Amino acid sequence: MSNLETTLKNIQNVELIDSSVDHPYYFPIDLSVSNNELSKHNLGTAADFQRYVENILASNNSTVAYGGYKEERNLYKKSPIFKNNKTEERNIHLGIDLWTKAGTNVLSALDGTIHSFKNNVGLGDYGPTIILEHRLENQQFYTLYGHLALESLENLKIGAFFKKGEQLAVLGEASVNGNYAPHLHFQIIKNLGNNFGDYPGVCSKKDLAFYLENCPDPNLLLKIQA
């Protein structure tokens, strides 16, 4: 375990979305290629997928469906940004997704400053995205918040400070979030490189080792599941 991963594991009481929703009301969701149950449902549109998530939540008396780190998914086949003739298919998820209602408050996971933000438009992309920069125990790293509402980017300034647990944004509708059911994509990034307001949230099998090293498991910080 790296120094950063150890630091993340030792941080307590981290909230990412509306603090009124406690972890007992989170339910794990499996969107992997190995989940044969998915093929039994018509999930061709964002609305179809939203109904699927809502049914899972209702059946389990839950408010948030979560999961996805290192998950190989067929979800991205709908968009050409994840596969073209020159590159290997990107279908392994590098963050954690929290599926819940559009308009839900998104909170800053830790004290941090705005590194960058951008509306990553296009089918399958992040839509409105914010990246925070953090410094803890002489370590610099970043957190990415994707699939936000457009108003989340209004009046933002690079360098603006947000406290841990402070409202940072709200979740967006399918019409602005890359055409997904409403959810937050949250990712931890050690080295952002030259990226600005964007960073790959899905990778190919060929590049998996690099990205897993650069993007630690968000649950080390969130502790949603032991």
JSON list of C-alpha atoms in Angstrom, two decimals:
[
{"chain": "A", "resi": 1, "resn": "MET", "atom": "CA", "xyz": [0.00, 0.00, 0.00]},
{"chain": "A", "resi": 2, "resn": "SER", "atom": "CA", "xyz": [1.43, 3.40, -1.01]},
{"chain": "A", "resi": 3, "resn": "ASN", "atom": "CA", "xyz": [1.86, 6.37, 1.32]},
{"chain": "A", "resi": 4, "resn": "LEU", "atom": "CA", "xyz": [-1.19, 8.05, -0.25]},
{"chain": "A", "resi": 5, "resn": "GLU", "atom": "CA", "xyz": [-3.34, 4.96, 0.14]},
{"chain": "A", "resi": 6, "resn": "THR", "atom": "CA", "xyz": [-2.35, 4.69, 3.80]},
{"chain": "A", "resi": 7, "resn": "THR", "atom": "CA", "xyz": [-3.22, 8.35, 4.30]},
{"chain": "A", "resi": 8, "resn": "LEU", "atom": "CA", "xyz": [-6.62, 7.92, 2.63]},
{"chain": "A", "resi": 9, "resn": "LYS", "atom": "CA", "xyz": [-7.40, 4.85, 4.71]},
{"chain": "A", "resi": 10, "resn": "ASN", "atom": "CA", "xyz": [-6.77, 6.78, 7.94]},
{"chain": "A", "resi": 11, "resn": "ILE", "atom": "CA", "xyz": [-9.19, 9.63, 7.08]},
{"chain": "A", "resi": 12, "resn": "GLN", "atom": "CA", "xyz": [-12.61, 9.32, 8.70]},
{"chain": "A", "resi": 13, "resn": "ASN", "atom": "CA", "xyz": [-16.13, 10.69, 8.20]},
{"chain": "A", "resi": 14, "resn": "VAL", "atom": "CA", "xyz": [-15.98, 11.44, 4.49]},
{"chain": "A", "resi": 15, "resn": "GLU", "atom": "CA", "xyz": [-19.25, 12.32, 2.74]},
{"chain": "A", "resi": 16, "resn": "LEU", "atom": "CA", "xyz": [-19.64, 12.76, -1.01]},
{"chain": "A", "resi": 17, "resn": "ILE", "atom": "CA", "xyz": [-23.32, 13.45, -1.42]},
{"chain": "A", "resi": 18, "resn": "ASP", "atom": "CA", "xyz": [-26.14, 14.91, 0.68]},
{"chain": "A", "resi": 19, "resn": "SER", "atom": "CA", "xyz": [-24.98, 14.32, 4.24]},
{"chain": "A", "resi": 20, "resn": "SER", "atom": "CA", "xyz": [-28.53, 13.41, 5.31]},
{"chain": "A", "resi": 21, "resn": "VAL", "atom": "CA", "xyz": [-28.13, 10.07, 3.50]},
{"chain": "A", "resi": 22, "resn": "ASP", "atom": "CA", "xyz": [-26.30, 7.59, 5.75]},
{"chain": "A", "resi": 23, "resn": "HIS", "atom": "CA", "xyz": [-24.35, 4.57, 4.50]},
{"chain": "A", "resi": 24, "resn": "PRO", "atom": "CA", "xyz": [-27.02, 2.07, 5.65]},
{"chain": "A", "resi": 25, "resn": "TYR", "atom": "CA", "xyz": [-29.11, 3.52, 2.80]},
{"chain": "A", "resi": 26, "resn": "TYR", "atom": "CA", "xyz": [-26.41, 2.72, 0.22]},
{"chain": "A", "resi": 27, "resn": "PHE", "atom": "CA", "xyz": [-26.82, -0.47, -1.78]},
{"chain": "A", "resi": 28, "resn": "PRO", "atom": "CA", "xyz": [-24.17, -2.15, -3.99]},
{"chain": "A", "resi": 29, "resn": "ILE", "atom": "CA", "xyz": [-24.95, -2.40, -7.70]},
{"chain": "A", "resi": 30, "resn": "ASP", "atom": "CA", "xyz": [-23.19, -4.74, -10.13]},
{"chain": "A", "resi": 31, "resn": "LEU", "atom": "CA", "xyz": [-22.84, -3.34, -13.65]},
{"chain": "A", "resi": 32, "resn": "SER", "atom": "CA", "xyz": [-20.10, -5.72, -14.73]},
{"chain": "A", "resi": 33, "resn": "VAL", "atom": "CA", "xyz": [-20.01, -7.88, -17.84]},
{"chain": "A", "resi": 34, "resn": "SER", "atom": "CA", "xyz": [-20.39, -10.93, -15.58]},
{"chain": "A", "resi": 35, "resn": "ASN", "atom": "CA", "xyz": [-23.81, -9.84, -14.29]},
{"chain": "A", "resi": 36, "resn": "ASN", "atom": "CA", "xyz": [-26.14, -11.85, -16.52]},
{"chain": "A", "resi": 37, "resn": "GLU", "atom": "CA", "xyz": [-29.15, -10.18, -14.91]},
{"chain": "A", "resi": 38, "resn": "LEU", "atom": "CA", "xyz": [-28.44, -7.01, -16.87]},
{"chain": "A", "resi": 39, "resn": "SER", "atom": "CA", "xyz": [-29.17, -8.74, -20.17]},
{"chain": "A", "resi": 40, "resn": "LYS", "atom": "CA", "xyz": [-32.73, -9.45, -19.00]},
{"chain": "A", "resi": 41, "resn": "HIS", "atom": "CA", "xyz": [-33.56, -5.74, -18.91]},
{"chain": "A", "resi": 42, "resn": "ASN", "atom": "CA", "xyz": [-33.99, -3.17, -21.65]},
{"chain": "A", "resi": 43, "resn": "LEU", "atom": "CA", "xyz": [-31.30, -0.65, -20.74]},
{"chain": "A", "resi": 44, "resn": "GLY", "atom": "CA", "xyz": [-30.95, 1.03, -24.11]},
{"chain": "A", "resi": 45, "resn": "THR", "atom": "CA", "xyz": [-31.60, 4.58, -22.90]},
{"chain": "A", "resi": 46, "resn": "ALA", "atom": "CA", "xyz": [-30.70, 6.69, -19.89]},
{"chain": "A", "resi": 47, "resn": "ALA", "atom": "CA", "xyz": [-34.37, 6.64, -18.85]},
{"chain": "A", "resi": 48, "resn": "ASP", "atom": "CA", "xyz": [-34.43, 2.83, -19.01]},
{"chain": "A", "resi": 49, "resn": "PHE", "atom": "CA", "xyz": [-31.29, 2.66, -16.91]},
{"chain": "A", "resi": 50, "resn": "GLN", "atom": "CA", "xyz": [-32.66, 5.16, -14.40]},
{"chain": "A", "resi": 51, "resn": "ARG", "atom": "CA", "xyz": [-35.78, 3.02, -13.92]},
{"chain": "A", "resi": 52, "resn": "TYR", "atom": "CA", "xyz": [-33.56, -0.02, -13.42]},
{"chain": "A", "resi": 53, "resn": "VAL", "atom": "CA", "xyz": [-31.55, 1.75, -10.69]},
{"chain": "A", "resi": 54, "resn": "GLU", "atom": "CA", "xyz": [-34.68, 3.16, -9.05]},
{"chain": "A", "resi": 55, "resn": "ASN", "atom": "CA", "xyz": [-36.26, -0.31, -8.90]},
{"chain": "A", "resi": 56, "resn": "ILE", "atom": "CA", "xyz": [-33.15, -1.72, -7.22]},
{"chain": "A", "resi": 57, "resn": "LEU", "atom": "CA", "xyz": [-33.16, 1.09, -4.67]},
{"chain": "A", "resi": 58, "resn": "ALA", "atom": "CA", "xyz": [-36.87, 0.78, -3.95]},
{"chain": "A", "resi": 59, "resn": "SER", "atom": "CA", "xyz": [-36.62, -3.01, -3.55]},
{"chain": "A", "resi": 60, "resn": "ASN", "atom": "CA", "xyz": [-33.85, -2.60, -1.01]},
{"chain": "A", "resi": 61, "resn": "ASN", "atom": "CA", "xyz": [-35.16, 0.44, 0.89]},
{"chain": "A", "resi": 62, "resn": "SER", "atom": "CA", "xyz": [-32.11, 2.40, -0.23]},
{"chain": "A", "resi": 63, "resn": "THR", "atom": "CA", "xyz": [-31.34, 5.86, -1.57]},
{"chain": "A", "resi": 64, "resn": "VAL", "atom": "CA", "xyz": [-27.96, 5.46, -3.27]},
{"chain": "A", "resi": 65, "resn": "ALA", "atom": "CA", "xyz": [-26.61, 2.62, -5.43]},
{"chain": "A", "resi": 66, "resn": "TYR", "atom": "CA", "xyz": [-22.82, 2.44, -5.45]},
{"chain": "A", "resi": 67, "resn": "GLY", "atom": "CA", "xyz": [-19.90, 0.56, -6.95]},
{"chain": "A", "resi": 68, "resn": "GLY", "atom": "CA", "xyz": [-17.82, 0.17, -10.06]},
{"chain": "A", "resi": 69, "resn": "TYR", "atom": "CA", "xyz": [-14.14, 0.41, -9.19]},
{"chain": "A", "resi": 70, "resn": "LYS", "atom": "CA", "xyz": [-12.14, -1.92, -11.50]},
{"chain": "A", "resi": 71, "resn": "GLU", "atom": "CA", "xyz": [-15.44, -3.09, -13.00]},
{"chain": "A", "resi": 72, "resn": "GLU", "atom": "CA", "xyz": [-15.40, -4.24, -16.62]},
{"chain": "A", "resi": 73, "resn": "ARG", "atom": "CA", "xyz": [-18.61, -2.95, -18.20]},
{"chain": "A", "resi": 74, "resn": "ASN", "atom": "CA", "xyz": [-20.59, -3.10, -21.42]},
{"chain": "A", "resi": 75, "resn": "LEU", "atom": "CA", "xyz": [-22.14, 0.26, -20.51]},
{"chain": "A", "resi": 76, "resn": "TYR", "atom": "CA", "xyz": [-19.69, 2.18, -22.71]},
{"chain": "A", "resi": 77, "resn": "LYS", "atom": "CA", "xyz": [-20.37, 0.40, -25.99]},
{"chain": "A", "resi": 78, "resn": "LYS", "atom": "CA", "xyz": [-23.00, 3.02, -26.81]},
{"chain": "A", "resi": 79, "resn": "SER", "atom": "CA", "xyz": [-20.35, 5.72, -27.33]},
{"chain": "A", "resi": 80, "resn": "PRO", "atom": "CA", "xyz": [-17.50, 5.89, -29.90]},
{"chain": "A", "resi": 81, "resn": "ILE", "atom": "CA", "xyz": [-15.27, 7.77, -27.45]},
{"chain": "A", "resi": 82, "resn": "PHE", "atom": "CA", "xyz": [-14.42, 4.45, -25.79]},
{"chain": "A", "resi": 83, "resn": "LYS", "atom": "CA", "xyz": [-13.45, 2.56, -28.95]},
{"chain": "A", "resi": 84, "resn": "ASN", "atom": "CA", "xyz": [-12.15, 3.42, -32.39]},
{"chain": "A", "resi": 85, "resn": "ASN", "atom": "CA", "xyz": [-10.18, 1.65, -35.08]},
{"chain": "A", "resi": 86, "resn": "LYS", "atom": "CA", "xyz": [-6.83, 2.78, -33.65]},
{"chain": "A", "resi": 87, "resn": "THR", "atom": "CA", "xyz": [-7.27, 1.99, -29.96]},
{"chain": "A", "resi": 88, "resn": "GLU", "atom": "CA", "xyz": [-8.22, -0.92, -27.75]},
{"chain": "A", "resi": 89, "resn": "GLU", "atom": "CA", "xyz": [-11.69, -0.72, -26.21]},
{"chain": "A", "resi": 90, "resn": "ARG", "atom": "CA", "xyz": [-11.84, 1.16, -22.92]},
{"chain": "A", "resi": 91, "resn": "ASN", "atom": "CA", "xyz": [-14.33, -0.55, -20.64]},
{"chain": "A", "resi": 92, "resn": "ILE", "atom": "CA", "xyz": [-12.79, -0.84, -17.15]},
{"chain": "A", "resi": 93, "resn": "HIS", "atom": "CA", "xyz": [-14.08, 1.74, -14.69]},
{"chain": "A", "resi": 94, "resn": "LEU", "atom": "CA", "xyz": [-11.53, 3.65, -12.59]},
{"chain": "A", "resi": 95, "resn": "GLY", "atom": "CA", "xyz": [-13.71, 5.44, -10.06]},
{"chain": "A", "resi": 96, "resn": "ILE", "atom": "CA", "xyz": [-16.74, 4.76, -7.91]},
{"chain": "A", "resi": 97, "resn": "ASP", "atom": "CA", "xyz": [-20.25, 5.65, -9.07]},
{"chain": "A", "resi": 98, "resn": "LEU", "atom": "CA", "xyz": [-22.99, 6.83, -6.74]},
{"chain": "A", "resi": 99, "resn": "TRP", "atom": "CA", "xyz": [-26.37, 6.49, -8.49]},
{"chain": "A", "resi": 100, "resn": "THR", "atom": "CA", "xyz": [-29.15, 8.64, -7.05]},
{"chain": "A", "resi": 101, "resn": "LYS", "atom": "CA", "xyz": [-31.50, 11.48, -8.03]},
{"chain": "A", "resi": 102, "resn": "ALA", "atom": "CA", "xyz": [-30.54, 14.44, -10.21]},
{"chain": "A", "resi": 103, "resn": "GLY", "atom": "CA", "xyz": [-30.26, 17.61, -8.16]},
{"chain": "A", "resi": 104, "resn": "THR", "atom": "CA", "xyz": [-28.68, 15.79, -5.20]},
{"chain": "A", "resi": 105, "resn": "ASN", "atom": "CA", "xyz": [-25.99, 17.85, -3.48]},
{"chain": "A", "resi": 106, "resn": "VAL", "atom": "CA", "xyz": [-22.38, 16.83, -4.14]},
{"chain": "A", "resi": 107, "resn": "LEU", "atom": "CA", "xyz": [-19.92, 17.55, -1.34]},
{"chain": "A", "resi": 108, "resn": "SER", "atom": "CA", "xyz": [-16.18, 18.11, -1.31]},
{"chain": "A", "resi": 109, "resn": "ALA", "atom": "CA", "xyz": [-14.62, 14.90, -0.04]},
{"chain": "A", "resi": 110, "resn": "LEU", "atom": "CA", "xyz": [-11.71, 16.75, 1.59]},
{"chain": "A", "resi": 111, "resn": "ASP", "atom": "CA", "xyz": [-10.35, 20.25, 2.04]},
{"chain": "A", "resi": 112, "resn": "GLY", "atom": "CA", "xyz": [-9.14, 21.32, -1.38]},
{"chain": "A", "resi": 113, "resn": "THR", "atom": "CA", "xyz": [-8.92, 23.98, -4.05]},
{"chain": "A", "resi": 114, "resn": "ILE", "atom": "CA", "xyz": [-10.38, 24.08, -7.54]},
{"chain": "A", "resi": 115, "resn": "HIS", "atom": "CA", "xyz": [-7.71, 22.80, -9.91]},
{"chain": "A", "resi": 116, "resn": "SER", "atom": "CA", "xyz": [-9.90, 22.95, -13.02]},
{"chain": "A", "resi": 117, "resn": "PHE", "atom": "CA", "xyz": [-13.41, 22.46, -14.36]},
{"chain": "A", "resi": 118, "resn": "LYS", "atom": "CA", "xyz": [-14.96, 21.82, -17.75]},
{"chain": "A", "resi": 119, "resn": "ASN", "atom": "CA", "xyz": [-18.13, 20.77, -19.50]},
{"chain": "A", "resi": 120, "resn": "ASN", "atom": "CA", "xyz": [-17.01, 17.58, -21.24]},
{"chain": "A", "resi": 121, "resn": "VAL", "atom": "CA", "xyz": [-19.83, 17.39, -23.75]},
{"chain": "A", "resi": 122, "resn": "GLY", "atom": "CA", "xyz": [-20.64, 14.35, -25.88]},
{"chain": "A", "resi": 123, "resn": "LEU", "atom": "CA", "xyz": [-22.37, 10.99, -25.65]},
{"chain": "A", "resi": 124, "resn": "GLY", "atom": "CA", "xyz": [-20.77, 8.94, -22.90]},
{"chain": "A", "resi": 125, "resn": "ASP", "atom": "CA", "xyz": [-18.54, 11.71, -21.57]},
{"chain": "A", "resi": 126, "resn": "TYR", "atom": "CA", "xyz": [-18.58, 13.32, -18.11]},
{"chain": "A", "resi": 127, "resn": "GLY", "atom": "CA", "xyz": [-20.61, 16.41, -18.88]},
{"chain": "A", "resi": 128, "resn": "PRO", "atom": "CA", "xyz": [-19.87, 19.11, -16.27]},
{"chain": "A", "resi": 129, "resn": "THR", "atom": "CA", "xyz": [-16.79, 18.10, -14.29]},
{"chain": "A", "resi": 130, "resn": "ILE", "atom": "CA", "xyz": [-14.82, 19.55, -11.37]},
{"chain": "A", "resi": 131, "resn": "ILE", "atom": "CA", "xyz": [-11.33, 18.57, -10.23]},
{"chain": "A", "resi": 132, "resn": "LEU", "atom": "CA", "xyz": [-10.08, 19.49, -6.76]},
{"chain": "A", "resi": 133, "resn": "GLU", "atom": "CA", "xyz": [-6.44, 19.59, -5.70]},
{"chain": "A", "resi": 134, "resn": "HIS", "atom": "CA", "xyz": [-5.50, 18.35, -2.24]},
{"chain": "A", "resi": 135, "resn": "ARG", "atom": "CA", "xyz": [-2.39, 18.42, -0.09]},
{"chain": "A", "resi": 136, "resn": "LEU", "atom": "CA", "xyz": [-2.19, 16.08, 2.89]},
{"chain": "A", "resi": 137, "resn": "GLU", "atom": "CA", "xyz": [0.92, 15.02, 4.81]},
{"chain": "A", "resi": 138, "resn": "ASN", "atom": "CA", "xyz": [3.17, 16.48, 2.09]},
{"chain": "A", "resi": 139, "resn": "GLN", "atom": "CA", "xyz": [1.29, 14.57, -0.58]},
{"chain": "A", "resi": 140, "resn": "GLN", "atom": "CA", "xyz": [-0.43, 16.19, -3.54]},
{"chain": "A", "resi": 141, "resn": "PHE", "atom": "CA", "xyz": [-3.33, 14.46, -5.28]},
{"chain": "A", "resi": 142, "resn": "TYR", "atom": "CA", "xyz": [-6.68, 15.18, -6.94]},
{"chain": "A", "resi": 143, "resn": "THR", "atom": "CA", "xyz": [-10.33, 14.21, -6.79]},
{"chain": "A", "resi": 144, "resn": "LEU", "atom": "CA", "xyz": [-12.61, 14.29, -9.82]},
{"chain": "A", "resi": 145, "resn": "TYR", "atom": "CA", "xyz": [-16.39, 14.81, -9.71]},
{"chain": "A", "resi": 146, "resn": "GLY", "atom": "CA", "xyz": [-18.16, 14.00, -12.97]},
{"chain": "A", "resi": 147, "resn": "HIS", "atom": "CA", "xyz": [-21.74, 14.05, -14.37]},
{"chain": "A", "resi": 148, "resn": "LEU", "atom": "CA", "xyz": [-22.74, 17.26, -12.63]},
{"chain": "A", "resi": 149, "resn": "ALA", "atom": "CA", "xyz": [-25.40, 19.83, -13.46]},
{"chain": "A", "resi": 150, "resn": "LEU", "atom": "CA", "xyz": [-24.43, 22.80, -15.62]},
{"chain": "A", "resi": 151, "resn": "GLU", "atom": "CA", "xyz": [-25.10, 25.26, -12.81]},
{"chain": "A", "resi": 152, "resn": "SER", "atom": "CA", "xyz": [-22.33, 23.56, -10.81]},
{"chain": "A", "resi": 153, "resn": "LEU", "atom": "CA", "xyz": [-19.77, 25.31, -13.02]},
{"chain": "A", "resi": 154, "resn": "GLU", "atom": "CA", "xyz": [-21.27, 28.78, -12.67]},
{"chain": "A", "resi": 155, "resn": "ASN", "atom": "CA", "xyz": [-19.13, 31.31, -10.81]},
{"chain": "A", "resi": 156, "resn": "LEU", "atom": "CA", "xyz": [-16.38, 28.77, -10.12]},
{"chain": "A", "resi": 157, "resn": "LYS", "atom": "CA", "xyz": [-12.83, 30.09, -9.95]},
{"chain": "A", "resi": 158, "resn": "ILE", "atom": "CA", "xyz": [-9.56, 28.19, -10.15]},
{"chain": "A", "resi": 159, "resn": "GLY", "atom": "CA", "xyz": [-7.94, 28.23, -6.74]},
{"chain": "A", "resi": 160, "resn": "ALA", "atom": "CA", "xyz": [-11.20, 28.65, -4.82]},
{"chain": "A", "resi": 161, "resn": "PHE", "atom": "CA", "xyz": [-11.11, 26.74, -1.53]},
{"chain": "A", "resi": 162, "resn": "PHE", "atom": "CA", "xyz": [-13.74, 24.21, -0.45]},
{"chain": "A", "resi": 163, "resn": "LYS", "atom": "CA", "xyz": [-13.88, 22.66, 3.00]},
{"chain": "A", "resi": 164, "resn": "LYS", "atom": "CA", "xyz": [-14.38, 18.97, 3.56]},
{"chain": "A", "resi": 165, "resn": "GLY", "atom": "CA", "xyz": [-18.15, 18.35, 3.45]},
{"chain": "A", "resi": 166, "resn": "GLU", "atom": "CA", "xyz": [-18.98, 21.70, 1.85]},
{"chain": "A", "resi": 167, "resn": "GLN", "atom": "CA", "xyz": [-21.41, 21.66, -1.06]},
{"chain": "A", "resi": 168, "resn": "LEU", "atom": "CA", "xyz": [-19.40, 21.66, -4.28]},
{"chain": "A", "resi": 169, "resn": "ALA", "atom": "CA", "xyz": [-22.01, 20.88, -6.94]},
{"chain": "A", "resi": 170, "resn": "VAL", "atom": "CA", "xyz": [-25.27, 19.09, -7.74]},
{"chain": "A", "resi": 171, "resn": "LEU", "atom": "CA", "xyz": [-25.91, 16.03, -9.89]},
{"chain": "A", "resi": 172, "resn": "GLY", "atom": "CA", "xyz": [-27.02, 16.53, -13.48]},
{"chain": "A", "resi": 173, "resn": "GLU", "atom": "CA", "xyz": [-29.79, 15.12, -15.64]},
{"chain": "A", "resi": 174, "resn": "ALA", "atom": "CA", "xyz": [-29.12, 12.79, -18.58]},
{"chain": "A", "resi": 175, "resn": "SER", "atom": "CA", "xyz": [-29.49, 15.71, -20.98]},
{"chain": "A", "resi": 176, "resn": "VAL", "atom": "CA", "xyz": [-26.24, 17.27, -19.70]},
{"chain": "A", "resi": 177, "resn": "ASN", "atom": "CA", "xyz": [-24.31, 14.46, -18.01]},
{"chain": "A", "resi": 178, "resn": "GLY", "atom": "CA", "xyz": [-23.24, 12.43, -21.05]},
{"chain": "A", "resi": 179, "resn": "ASN", "atom": "CA", "xyz": [-26.62, 10.69, -21.40]},
{"chain": "A", "resi": 180, "resn": "TYR", "atom": "CA", "xyz": [-26.43, 8.54, -18.28]},
{"chain": "A", "resi": 181, "resn": "ALA", "atom": "CA", "xyz": [-28.88, 7.93, -15.48]},
{"chain": "A", "resi": 182, "resn": "PRO", "atom": "CA", "xyz": [-28.06, 10.53, -12.79]},
{"chain": "A", "resi": 183, "resn": "HIS", "atom": "CA", "xyz": [-24.99, 9.63, -10.78]},
{"chain": "A", "resi": 184, "resn": "LEU", "atom": "CA", "xyz": [-21.70, 10.95, -9.46]},
{"chain": "A", "resi": 185, "resn": "HIS", "atom": "CA", "xyz": [-18.45, 9.58, -10.84]},
{"chain": "A", "resi": 186, "resn": "PHE", "atom": "CA", "xyz": [-15.82, 10.09, -8.14]},
{"chain": "A", "resi": 187, "resn": "GLN", "atom": "CA", "xyz": [-12.16, 9.31, -8.79]},
{"chain": "A", "resi": 188, "resn": "ILE", "atom": "CA", "xyz": [-8.88, 9.79, -6.93]},
{"chain": "A", "resi": 189, "resn": "ILE", "atom": "CA", "xyz": [-5.88, 10.68, -9.07]},
{"chain": "A", "resi": 190, "resn": "LYS", "atom": "CA", "xyz": [-2.24, 10.83, -7.96]},
{"chain": "A", "resi": 191, "resn": "ASN", "atom": "CA", "xyz": [-0.70, 12.45, -11.02]},
{"chain": "A", "resi": 192, "resn": "LEU", "atom": "CA", "xyz": [-3.03, 14.49, -13.21]},
{"chain": "A", "resi": 193, "resn": "GLY", "atom": "CA", "xyz": [-0.39, 15.26, -15.82]},
{"chain": "A", "resi": 194, "resn": "ASN", "atom": "CA", "xyz": [-1.44, 18.01, -18.20]},
{"chain": "A", "resi": 195, "resn": "ASN", "atom": "CA", "xyz": [-5.13, 17.24, -17.93]},
{"chain": "A", "resi": 196, "resn": "PHE", "atom": "CA", "xyz": [-7.49, 20.13, -17.26]},
{"chain": "A", "resi": 197, "resn": "GLY", "atom": "CA", "xyz": [-11.09, 19.58, -16.18]},
{"chain": "A", "resi": 198, "resn": "ASP", "atom": "CA", "xyz": [-10.89, 16.01, -17.44]},
{"chain": "A", "resi": 199, "resn": "TYR", "atom": "CA", "xyz": [-9.11, 12.70, -16.84]},
{"chain": "A", "resi": 200, "resn": "PRO", "atom": "CA", "xyz": [-9.85, 9.19, -18.13]},
{"chain": "A", "resi": 201, "resn": "GLY", "atom": "CA", "xyz": [-12.44, 7.47, -15.99]},
{"chain": "A", "resi": 202, "resn": "VAL", "atom": "CA", "xyz": [-12.37, 4.28, -18.03]},
{"chain": "A", "resi": 203, "resn": "CYS", "atom": "CA", "xyz": [-9.35, 2.43, -19.40]},
{"chain": "A", "resi": 204, "resn": "SER", "atom": "CA", "xyz": [-8.41, -0.54, -21.57]},
{"chain": "A", "resi": 205, "resn": "LYS", "atom": "CA", "xyz": [-7.08, -3.83, -20.23]},
{"chain": "A", "resi": 206, "resn": "LYS", "atom": "CA", "xyz": [-3.72, -2.98, -21.76]},
{"chain": "A", "resi": 207, "resn": "ASP", "atom": "CA", "xyz": [-3.39, 0.18, -19.65]},
{"chain": "A", "resi": 208, "resn": "LEU", "atom": "CA", "xyz": [-5.04, -1.15, -16.49]},
{"chain": "A", "resi": 209, "resn": "ALA", "atom": "CA", "xyz": [-1.88, -1.57, -14.39]},
{"chain": "A", "resi": 210, "resn": "PHE", "atom": "CA", "xyz": [-0.85, 2.06, -14.97]},
{"chain": "A", "resi": 211, "resn": "TYR", "atom": "CA", "xyz": [-4.26, 3.47, -14.12]},
{"chain": "A", "resi": 212, "resn": "LEU", "atom": "CA", "xyz": [-4.79, 1.34, -11.03]},
{"chain": "A", "resi": 213, "resn": "GLU", "atom": "CA", "xyz": [-1.47, 2.62, -9.70]},
{"chain": "A", "resi": 214, "resn": "ASN", "atom": "CA", "xyz": [-2.41, 6.23, -10.48]},
{"chain": "A", "resi": 215, "resn": "CYS", "atom": "CA", "xyz": [-6.06, 5.99, -9.35]},
{"chain": "A", "resi": 216, "resn": "PRO", "atom": "CA", "xyz": [-6.40, 4.33, -5.92]},
{"chain": "A", "resi": 217, "resn": "ASP", "atom": "CA", "xyz": [-9.64, 2.67, -4.82]},
{"chain": "A", "resi": 218, "resn": "PRO", "atom": "CA", "xyz": [-12.00, 5.50, -3.72]},
{"chain": "A", "resi": 219, "resn": "ASN", "atom": "CA", "xyz": [-13.45, 3.25, -1.04]},
{"chain": "A", "resi": 220, "resn": "LEU", "atom": "CA", "xyz": [-10.19, 3.59, 0.91]},
{"chain": "A", "resi": 221, "resn": "LEU", "atom": "CA", "xyz": [-11.40, 7.12, 1.55]},
{"chain": "A", "resi": 222, "resn": "LEU", "atom": "CA", "xyz": [-15.18, 6.68, 1.52]},
{"chain": "A", "resi": 223, "resn": "LYS", "atom": "CA", "xyz": [-15.40, 3.47, 3.57]},
{"chain": "A", "resi": 224, "resn": "ILE", "atom": "CA", "xyz": [-18.87, 2.69, 2.24]},
{"chain": "A", "resi": 225, "resn": "GLN", "atom": "CA", "xyz": [-18.14, -1.01, 2.41]},
{"chain": "A", "resi": 226, "resn": "ALA", "atom": "CA", "xyz": [-15.70, -2.72, 4.77]}
]
